[in-house]
Short mmCIF file of C-alpha atoms in Angstrom, two decimals:
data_model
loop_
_atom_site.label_atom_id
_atom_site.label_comp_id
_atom_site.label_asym_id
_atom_site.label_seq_id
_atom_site.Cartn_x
_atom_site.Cartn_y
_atom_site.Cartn_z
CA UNK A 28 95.08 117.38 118.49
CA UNK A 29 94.51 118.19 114.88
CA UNK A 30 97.39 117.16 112.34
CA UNK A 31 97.35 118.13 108.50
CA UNK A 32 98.35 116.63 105.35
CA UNK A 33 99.51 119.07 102.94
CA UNK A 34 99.52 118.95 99.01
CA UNK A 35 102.80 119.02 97.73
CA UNK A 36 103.27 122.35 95.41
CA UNK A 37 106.99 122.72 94.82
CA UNK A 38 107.96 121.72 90.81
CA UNK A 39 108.48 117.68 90.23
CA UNK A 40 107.44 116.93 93.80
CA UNK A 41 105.15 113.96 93.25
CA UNK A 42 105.31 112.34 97.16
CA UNK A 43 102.87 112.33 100.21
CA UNK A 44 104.08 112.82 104.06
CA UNK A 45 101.34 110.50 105.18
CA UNK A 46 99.85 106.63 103.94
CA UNK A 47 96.54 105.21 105.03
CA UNK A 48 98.72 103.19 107.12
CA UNK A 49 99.97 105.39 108.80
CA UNK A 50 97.44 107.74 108.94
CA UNK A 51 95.60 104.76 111.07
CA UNK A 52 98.30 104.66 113.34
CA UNK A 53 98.09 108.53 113.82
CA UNK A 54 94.31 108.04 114.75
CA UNK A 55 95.23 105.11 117.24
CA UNK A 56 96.90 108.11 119.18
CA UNK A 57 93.81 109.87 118.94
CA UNK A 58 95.02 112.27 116.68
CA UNK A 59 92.48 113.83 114.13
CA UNK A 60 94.29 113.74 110.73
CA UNK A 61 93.10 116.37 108.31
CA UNK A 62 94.47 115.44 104.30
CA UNK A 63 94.39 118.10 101.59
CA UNK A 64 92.19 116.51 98.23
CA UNK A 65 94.77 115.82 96.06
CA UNK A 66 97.77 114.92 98.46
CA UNK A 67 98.22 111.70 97.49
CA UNK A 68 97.48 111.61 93.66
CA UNK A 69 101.21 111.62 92.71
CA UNK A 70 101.75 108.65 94.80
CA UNK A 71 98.94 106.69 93.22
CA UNK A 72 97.06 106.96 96.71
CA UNK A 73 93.41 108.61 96.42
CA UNK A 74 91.22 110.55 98.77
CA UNK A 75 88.89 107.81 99.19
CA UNK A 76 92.05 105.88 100.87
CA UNK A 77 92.97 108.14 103.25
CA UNK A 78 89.02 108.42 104.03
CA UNK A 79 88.96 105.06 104.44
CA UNK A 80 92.01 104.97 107.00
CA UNK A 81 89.83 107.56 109.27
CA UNK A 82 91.33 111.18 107.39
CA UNK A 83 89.10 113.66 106.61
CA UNK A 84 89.73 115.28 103.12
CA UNK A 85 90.05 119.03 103.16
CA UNK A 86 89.21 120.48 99.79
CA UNK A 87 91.75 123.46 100.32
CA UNK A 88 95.35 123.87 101.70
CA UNK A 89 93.96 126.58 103.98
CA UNK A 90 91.07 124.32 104.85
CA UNK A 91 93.39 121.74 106.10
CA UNK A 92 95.59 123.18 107.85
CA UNK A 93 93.47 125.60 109.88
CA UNK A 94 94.22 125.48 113.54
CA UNK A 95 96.35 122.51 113.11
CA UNK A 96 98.57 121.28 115.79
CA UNK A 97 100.76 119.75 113.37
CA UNK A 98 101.54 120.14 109.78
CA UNK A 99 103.40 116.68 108.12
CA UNK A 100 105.02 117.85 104.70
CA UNK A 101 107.55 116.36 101.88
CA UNK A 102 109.03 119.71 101.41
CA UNK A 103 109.34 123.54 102.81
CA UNK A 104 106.13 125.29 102.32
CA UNK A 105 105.94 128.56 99.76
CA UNK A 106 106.55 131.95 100.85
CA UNK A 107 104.98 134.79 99.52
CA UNK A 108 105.56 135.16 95.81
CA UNK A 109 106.62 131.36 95.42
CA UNK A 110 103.49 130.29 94.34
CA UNK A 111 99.88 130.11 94.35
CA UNK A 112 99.40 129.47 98.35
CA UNK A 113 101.81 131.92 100.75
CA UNK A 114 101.70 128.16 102.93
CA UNK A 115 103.60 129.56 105.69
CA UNK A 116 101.33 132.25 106.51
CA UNK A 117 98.39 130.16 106.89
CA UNK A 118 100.44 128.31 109.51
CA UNK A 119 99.30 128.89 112.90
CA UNK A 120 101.52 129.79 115.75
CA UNK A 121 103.02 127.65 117.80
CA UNK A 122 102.30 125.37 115.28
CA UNK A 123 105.17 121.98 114.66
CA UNK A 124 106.13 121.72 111.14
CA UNK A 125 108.03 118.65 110.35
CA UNK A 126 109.63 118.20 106.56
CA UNK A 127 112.78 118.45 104.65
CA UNK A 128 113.03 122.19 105.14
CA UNK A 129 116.30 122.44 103.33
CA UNK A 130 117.29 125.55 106.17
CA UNK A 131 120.67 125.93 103.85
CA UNK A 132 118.97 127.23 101.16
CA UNK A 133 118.11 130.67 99.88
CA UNK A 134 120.53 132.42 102.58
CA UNK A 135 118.25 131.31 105.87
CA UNK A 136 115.43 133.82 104.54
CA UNK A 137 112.96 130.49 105.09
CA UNK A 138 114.82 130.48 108.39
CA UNK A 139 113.35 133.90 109.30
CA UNK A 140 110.51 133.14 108.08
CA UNK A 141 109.66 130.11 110.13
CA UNK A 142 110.62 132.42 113.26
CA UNK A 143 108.44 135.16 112.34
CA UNK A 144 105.41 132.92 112.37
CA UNK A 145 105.90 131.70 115.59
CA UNK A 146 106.30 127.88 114.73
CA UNK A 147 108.03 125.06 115.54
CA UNK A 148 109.98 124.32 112.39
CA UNK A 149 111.40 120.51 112.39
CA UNK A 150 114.52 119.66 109.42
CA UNK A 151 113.97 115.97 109.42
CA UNK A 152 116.76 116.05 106.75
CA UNK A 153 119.33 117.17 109.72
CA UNK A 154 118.30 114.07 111.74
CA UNK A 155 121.83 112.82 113.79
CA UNK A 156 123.45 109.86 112.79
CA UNK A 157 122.71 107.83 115.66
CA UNK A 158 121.36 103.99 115.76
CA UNK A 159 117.96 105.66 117.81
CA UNK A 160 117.44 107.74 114.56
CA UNK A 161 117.58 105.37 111.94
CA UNK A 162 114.35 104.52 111.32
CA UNK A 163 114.04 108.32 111.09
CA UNK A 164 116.35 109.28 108.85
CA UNK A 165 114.85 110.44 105.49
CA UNK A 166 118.29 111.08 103.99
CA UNK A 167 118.63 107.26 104.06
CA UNK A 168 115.18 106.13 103.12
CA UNK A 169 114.74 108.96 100.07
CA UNK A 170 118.49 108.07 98.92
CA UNK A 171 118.26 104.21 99.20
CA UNK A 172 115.42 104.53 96.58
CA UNK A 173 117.22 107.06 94.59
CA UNK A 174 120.11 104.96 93.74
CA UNK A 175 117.75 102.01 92.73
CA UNK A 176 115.96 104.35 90.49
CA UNK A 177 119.00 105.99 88.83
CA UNK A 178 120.14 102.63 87.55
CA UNK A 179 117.02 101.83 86.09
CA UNK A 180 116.77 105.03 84.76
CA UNK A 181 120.30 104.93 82.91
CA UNK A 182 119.40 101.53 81.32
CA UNK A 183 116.71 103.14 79.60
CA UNK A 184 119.50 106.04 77.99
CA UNK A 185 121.86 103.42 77.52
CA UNK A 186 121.33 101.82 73.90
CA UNK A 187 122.99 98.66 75.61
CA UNK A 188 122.17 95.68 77.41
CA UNK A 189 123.58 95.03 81.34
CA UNK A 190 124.72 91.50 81.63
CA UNK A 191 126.74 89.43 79.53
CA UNK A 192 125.08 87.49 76.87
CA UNK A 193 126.61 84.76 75.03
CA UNK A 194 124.65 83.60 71.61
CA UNK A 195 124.69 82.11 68.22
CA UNK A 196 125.62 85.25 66.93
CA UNK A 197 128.56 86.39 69.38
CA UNK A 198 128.77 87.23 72.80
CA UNK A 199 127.99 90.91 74.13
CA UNK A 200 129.87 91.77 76.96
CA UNK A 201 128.82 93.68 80.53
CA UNK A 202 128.11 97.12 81.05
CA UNK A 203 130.67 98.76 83.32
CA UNK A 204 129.28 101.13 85.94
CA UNK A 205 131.35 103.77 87.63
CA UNK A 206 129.47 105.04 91.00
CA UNK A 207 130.59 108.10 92.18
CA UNK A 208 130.17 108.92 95.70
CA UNK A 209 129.39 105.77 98.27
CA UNK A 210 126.42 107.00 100.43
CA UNK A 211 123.39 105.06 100.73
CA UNK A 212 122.54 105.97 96.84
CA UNK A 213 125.90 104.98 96.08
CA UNK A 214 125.65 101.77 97.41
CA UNK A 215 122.03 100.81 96.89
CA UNK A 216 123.18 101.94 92.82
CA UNK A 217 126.30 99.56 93.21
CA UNK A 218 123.89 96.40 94.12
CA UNK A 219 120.92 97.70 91.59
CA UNK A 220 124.10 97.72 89.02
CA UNK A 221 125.40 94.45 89.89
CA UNK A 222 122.22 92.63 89.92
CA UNK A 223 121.50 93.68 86.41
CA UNK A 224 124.91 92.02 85.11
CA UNK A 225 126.94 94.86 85.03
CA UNK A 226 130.91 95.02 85.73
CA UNK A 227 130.53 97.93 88.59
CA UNK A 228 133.69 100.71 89.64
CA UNK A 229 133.02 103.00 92.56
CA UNK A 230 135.09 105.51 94.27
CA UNK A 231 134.52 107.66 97.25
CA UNK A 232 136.82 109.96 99.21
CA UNK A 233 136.03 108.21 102.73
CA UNK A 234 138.14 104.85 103.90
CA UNK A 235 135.08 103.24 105.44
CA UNK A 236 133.39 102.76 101.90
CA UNK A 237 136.03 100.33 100.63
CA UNK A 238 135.13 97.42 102.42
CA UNK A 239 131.51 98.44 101.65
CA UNK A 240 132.26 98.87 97.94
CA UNK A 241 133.94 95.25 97.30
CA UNK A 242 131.28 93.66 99.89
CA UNK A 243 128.88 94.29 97.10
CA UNK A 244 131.27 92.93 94.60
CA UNK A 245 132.36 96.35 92.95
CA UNK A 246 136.06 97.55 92.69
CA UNK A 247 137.12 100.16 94.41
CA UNK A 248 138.88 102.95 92.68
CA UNK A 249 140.44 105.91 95.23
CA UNK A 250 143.64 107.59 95.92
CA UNK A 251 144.62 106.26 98.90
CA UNK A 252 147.06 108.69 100.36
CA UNK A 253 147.17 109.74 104.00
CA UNK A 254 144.71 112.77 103.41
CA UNK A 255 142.12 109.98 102.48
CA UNK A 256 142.56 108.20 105.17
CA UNK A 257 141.12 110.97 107.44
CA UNK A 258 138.77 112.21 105.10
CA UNK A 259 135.57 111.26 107.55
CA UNK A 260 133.56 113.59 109.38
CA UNK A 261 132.71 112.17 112.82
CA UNK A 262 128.93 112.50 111.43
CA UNK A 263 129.62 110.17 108.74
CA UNK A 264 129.87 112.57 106.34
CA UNK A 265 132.60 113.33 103.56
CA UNK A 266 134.80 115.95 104.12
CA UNK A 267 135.49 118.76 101.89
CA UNK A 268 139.38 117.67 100.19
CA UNK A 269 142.18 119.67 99.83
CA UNK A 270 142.73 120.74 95.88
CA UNK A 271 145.93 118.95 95.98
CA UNK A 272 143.65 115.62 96.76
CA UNK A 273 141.23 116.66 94.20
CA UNK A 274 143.80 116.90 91.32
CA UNK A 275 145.47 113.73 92.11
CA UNK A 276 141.50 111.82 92.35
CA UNK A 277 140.62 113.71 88.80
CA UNK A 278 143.66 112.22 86.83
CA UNK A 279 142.78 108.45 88.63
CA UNK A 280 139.10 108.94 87.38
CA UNK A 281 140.32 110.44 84.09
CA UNK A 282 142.26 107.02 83.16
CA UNK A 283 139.42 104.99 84.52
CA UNK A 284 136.60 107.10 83.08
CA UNK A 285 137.55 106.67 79.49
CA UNK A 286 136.51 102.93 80.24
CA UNK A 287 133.06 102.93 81.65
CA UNK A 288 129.91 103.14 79.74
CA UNK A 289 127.58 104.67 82.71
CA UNK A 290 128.60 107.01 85.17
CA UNK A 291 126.48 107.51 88.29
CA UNK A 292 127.31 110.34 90.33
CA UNK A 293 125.92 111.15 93.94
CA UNK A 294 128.18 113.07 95.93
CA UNK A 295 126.95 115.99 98.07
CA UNK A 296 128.23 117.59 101.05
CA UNK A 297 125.26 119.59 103.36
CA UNK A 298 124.91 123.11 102.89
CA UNK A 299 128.10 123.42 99.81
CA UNK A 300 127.51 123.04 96.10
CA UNK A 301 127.55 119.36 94.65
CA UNK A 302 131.68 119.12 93.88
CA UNK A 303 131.96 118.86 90.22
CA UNK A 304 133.29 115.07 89.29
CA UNK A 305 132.63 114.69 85.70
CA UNK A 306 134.26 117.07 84.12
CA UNK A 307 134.22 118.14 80.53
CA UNK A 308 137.23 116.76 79.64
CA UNK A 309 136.24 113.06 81.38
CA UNK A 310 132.99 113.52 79.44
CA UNK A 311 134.55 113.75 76.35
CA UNK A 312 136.96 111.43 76.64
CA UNK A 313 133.71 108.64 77.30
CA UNK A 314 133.00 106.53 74.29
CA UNK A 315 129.28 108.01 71.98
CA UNK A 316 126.44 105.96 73.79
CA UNK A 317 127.76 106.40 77.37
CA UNK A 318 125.53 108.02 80.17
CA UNK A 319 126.28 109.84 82.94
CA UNK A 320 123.72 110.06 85.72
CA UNK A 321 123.61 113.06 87.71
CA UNK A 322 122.41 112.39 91.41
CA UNK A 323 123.67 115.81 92.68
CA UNK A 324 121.61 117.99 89.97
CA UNK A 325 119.82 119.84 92.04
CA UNK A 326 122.78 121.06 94.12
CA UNK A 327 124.53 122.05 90.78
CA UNK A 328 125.37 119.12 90.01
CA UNK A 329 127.86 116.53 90.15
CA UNK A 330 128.55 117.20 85.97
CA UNK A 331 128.01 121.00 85.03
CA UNK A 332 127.28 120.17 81.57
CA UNK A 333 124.01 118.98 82.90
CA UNK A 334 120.79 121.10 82.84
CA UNK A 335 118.28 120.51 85.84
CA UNK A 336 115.20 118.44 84.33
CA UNK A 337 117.02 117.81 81.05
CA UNK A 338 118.76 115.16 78.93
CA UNK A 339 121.87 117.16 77.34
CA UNK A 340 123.86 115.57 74.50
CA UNK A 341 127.52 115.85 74.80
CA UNK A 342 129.99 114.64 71.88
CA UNK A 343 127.26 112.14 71.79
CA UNK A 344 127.79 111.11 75.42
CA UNK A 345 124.12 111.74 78.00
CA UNK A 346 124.43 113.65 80.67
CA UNK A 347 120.90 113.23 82.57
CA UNK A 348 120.12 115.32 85.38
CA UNK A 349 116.61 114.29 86.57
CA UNK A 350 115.42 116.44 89.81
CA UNK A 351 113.45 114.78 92.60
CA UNK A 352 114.95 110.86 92.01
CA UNK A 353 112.83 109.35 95.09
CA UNK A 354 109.82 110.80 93.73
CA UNK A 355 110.21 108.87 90.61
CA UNK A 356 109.32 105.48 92.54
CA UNK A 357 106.60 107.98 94.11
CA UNK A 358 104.88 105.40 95.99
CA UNK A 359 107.56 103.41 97.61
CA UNK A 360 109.11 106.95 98.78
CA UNK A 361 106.04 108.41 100.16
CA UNK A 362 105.56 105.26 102.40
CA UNK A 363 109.26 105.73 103.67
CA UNK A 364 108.77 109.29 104.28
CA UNK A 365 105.40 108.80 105.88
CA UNK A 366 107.15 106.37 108.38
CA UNK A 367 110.12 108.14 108.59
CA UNK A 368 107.77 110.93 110.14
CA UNK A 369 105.40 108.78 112.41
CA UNK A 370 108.20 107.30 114.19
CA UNK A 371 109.36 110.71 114.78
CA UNK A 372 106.06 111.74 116.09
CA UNK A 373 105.06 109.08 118.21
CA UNK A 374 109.31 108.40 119.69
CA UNK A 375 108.20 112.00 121.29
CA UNK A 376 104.53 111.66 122.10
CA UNK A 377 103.20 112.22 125.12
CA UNK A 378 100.20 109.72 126.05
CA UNK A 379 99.38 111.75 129.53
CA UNK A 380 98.88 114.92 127.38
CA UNK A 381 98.22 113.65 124.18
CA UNK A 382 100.66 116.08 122.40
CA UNK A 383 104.05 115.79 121.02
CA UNK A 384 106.32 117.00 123.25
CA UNK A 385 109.96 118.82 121.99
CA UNK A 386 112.56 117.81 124.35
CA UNK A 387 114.94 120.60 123.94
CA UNK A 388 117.68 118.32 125.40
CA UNK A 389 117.39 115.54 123.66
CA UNK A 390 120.00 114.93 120.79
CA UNK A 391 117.46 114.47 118.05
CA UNK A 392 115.62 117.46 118.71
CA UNK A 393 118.57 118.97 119.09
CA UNK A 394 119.61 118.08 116.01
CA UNK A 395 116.61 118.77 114.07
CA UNK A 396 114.66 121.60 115.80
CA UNK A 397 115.49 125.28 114.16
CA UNK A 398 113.01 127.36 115.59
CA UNK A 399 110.47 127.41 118.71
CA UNK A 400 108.93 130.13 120.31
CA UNK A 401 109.62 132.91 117.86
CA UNK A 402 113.31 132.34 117.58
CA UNK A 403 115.87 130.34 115.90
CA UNK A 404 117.25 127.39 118.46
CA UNK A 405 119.36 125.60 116.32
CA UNK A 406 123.60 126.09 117.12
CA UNK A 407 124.31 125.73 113.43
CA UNK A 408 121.82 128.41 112.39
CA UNK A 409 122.17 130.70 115.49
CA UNK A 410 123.67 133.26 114.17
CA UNK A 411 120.99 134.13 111.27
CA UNK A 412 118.75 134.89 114.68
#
């Protein structure tokens, strides 16, 4: 069986689907492992390393994934027209492509597209919330490193220090952080935040993130009403409030907001917008120097005064709205990814046939799978078919 390594083409992508160690656990299954030249320099990880592992290098996309059994990507491959390499076309069918295929996006024409060719298309980024899919779940491993990265990233806008520092010449007190949104980015921001010194606020519209919230040390700042208290999905997910909830949550974070000096926002909900947060008003009611941290840009973003890729100055407050936040710790991320996918691959390999094996009934492929066979499978997406 022939799997490929693709290079990443999409704009600020920067991560590799595959390591050398786990391209030597691929060959253990006595899988040959093709990797496009190039795949790994954003990720600090040359040819020569995934040579050295047992890949060969391709020197072309087409090259590499030629008659390929498999295709392991970061993100959904070009169409026609979206750049240099149609990527899907080259795609043989009946071929498995497993990424973050973002199948909400661009109204389900990638959906059709994937059909058309005749592949298996795999959204890794759909993977259930289930304790067998954990060590799975690139939501959680891309996000985790997100939040770390955001905090580090606002210290560098913020003309401030973090901690508390008492000396000769005065004391200067503690940054206050205000996370918005709980998930794993949330919560990986609120520890990040508090291990740098800083006096950290989050909020969140689901109950279950309160105890998480003041586990880490952080206050937790909510309308607790009776909507909130159901405001769960049984996925884990936030649910979409009410605009009566909304209101009353905007006027608690427009007292509190006026207070904080960073504002880290990550709330999305799958397939919707990002919900705007940070308003104009809140971000003009922040002190000059503040920052506000967009998480959510590339969904629209949490703030709309942001500006995808940009640093935008408002009434001297920073709104930054940085695509792509995992693939600023490139190399950490691609190794989480990378594993993310191998465990996928080998929790549905099949050692008498050497293949990977789809199990149409199984809740993860369930979950995950969108199209086989020429058709879309997937019940949320059925009805583009």
């Amino acid at each position: 069986m022939k799997l490929a390594i693709a290079r990443e083409r999409r704009a600020f992508e920067t991560r590799v689907a595959a390591t050398p160690e786990t391209v030597k656990k691929l060959k253990s299954l006595g899988i040959d492992v093709v990797v496009e030249a190039g795949a790994g320099d954003g990720s600090s990880i040359p040819d020569a390393a995934f040579t050295a592992a047992g890949a060969t290098i391709a020197a072309s996309y087409d090259e590499a994934v030629k008659d390929a059994d498999v295709v392991f990507k970061i993100q959904r491959p070009l169409l026609a027209g979206e750049g240099d390499v149609d990527e899907l076309k080259s795609l043989k069918k009946g071929a498995t492509l497993i990424a973050s295929l973002a199948p909400y996006a661009d109204g389900g024409k990638h959906l059709a597209a994937y059909a058309g060719q005749g592949i298996n298309a795999v959204a890794m980024e759909l993977m259930p919330r289930i304790t067998r899919a954990q060590s799975m779940d690139i939501l959680s491993s891309q996000s985790n490193l997100a939040g770390y990265k955001a905090v580090l990233d606002a210290t560098g806008h913020f003309g401030r220090a973090f901690p508390m520092m008492m000396t000769a010449a005065g004391t200067i007190p503690p940054a206050k952080v205000f996370v918005m949104g709980v998930g794993v980015a949330g919560l990986q921001a609120i520890a990040t935040a508090r291990r740098l010194g800083a006096m950290v606020s989050a909020t969140d519209v689901r109950p279950a993130t309160k105890e998480q919230v003041e586990s880490l040390g952080g206050k937790f700042v909510a309308v607790e009403d009776e909507e909130f208290k159901s405001a769960e999905t049984s996925g884990g997910y936030a649910k979409e409030m009410s605009a009566e909830y909304q209101e009353k949550q905007r006027a608690l974070v427009a007292e509190h907001i006026t207070k904080m000096d960073i504002v880290i926002c990550t709330a999305l909900i799958p397939g919707r917008d990002a919900p705007e947060l940070v308003t104009k008003a809140h971000v003009e009611s922040m002190k000059p120097g503040s920052v506000v941290f967009d998480l959510a840009a590339e969904q629209g973003g949490n703030c709309k005064l942001g500006k995808l890729g940009k640093v935008v100055t408002h009434k001297g407050v920073k709104i930054v709205s940085y695509p792509n936040m995992a693939g600023r710790v490139a190399t950490d991320a691609s190794a989480l990814f990378a594993k993310n996918l191998l465990t996928f691959l080998t929790s549905f390999w099949d050692k008498d046939t050497s293949s990977l094996v789809l199990k149409e009934d199984d809740e993860i492929i369930k979950g995950t799978l969108l199209t086989k066979g020429g058709a879309i499978v997937h019940a949320r997406f059925g009805a583009a078919a």
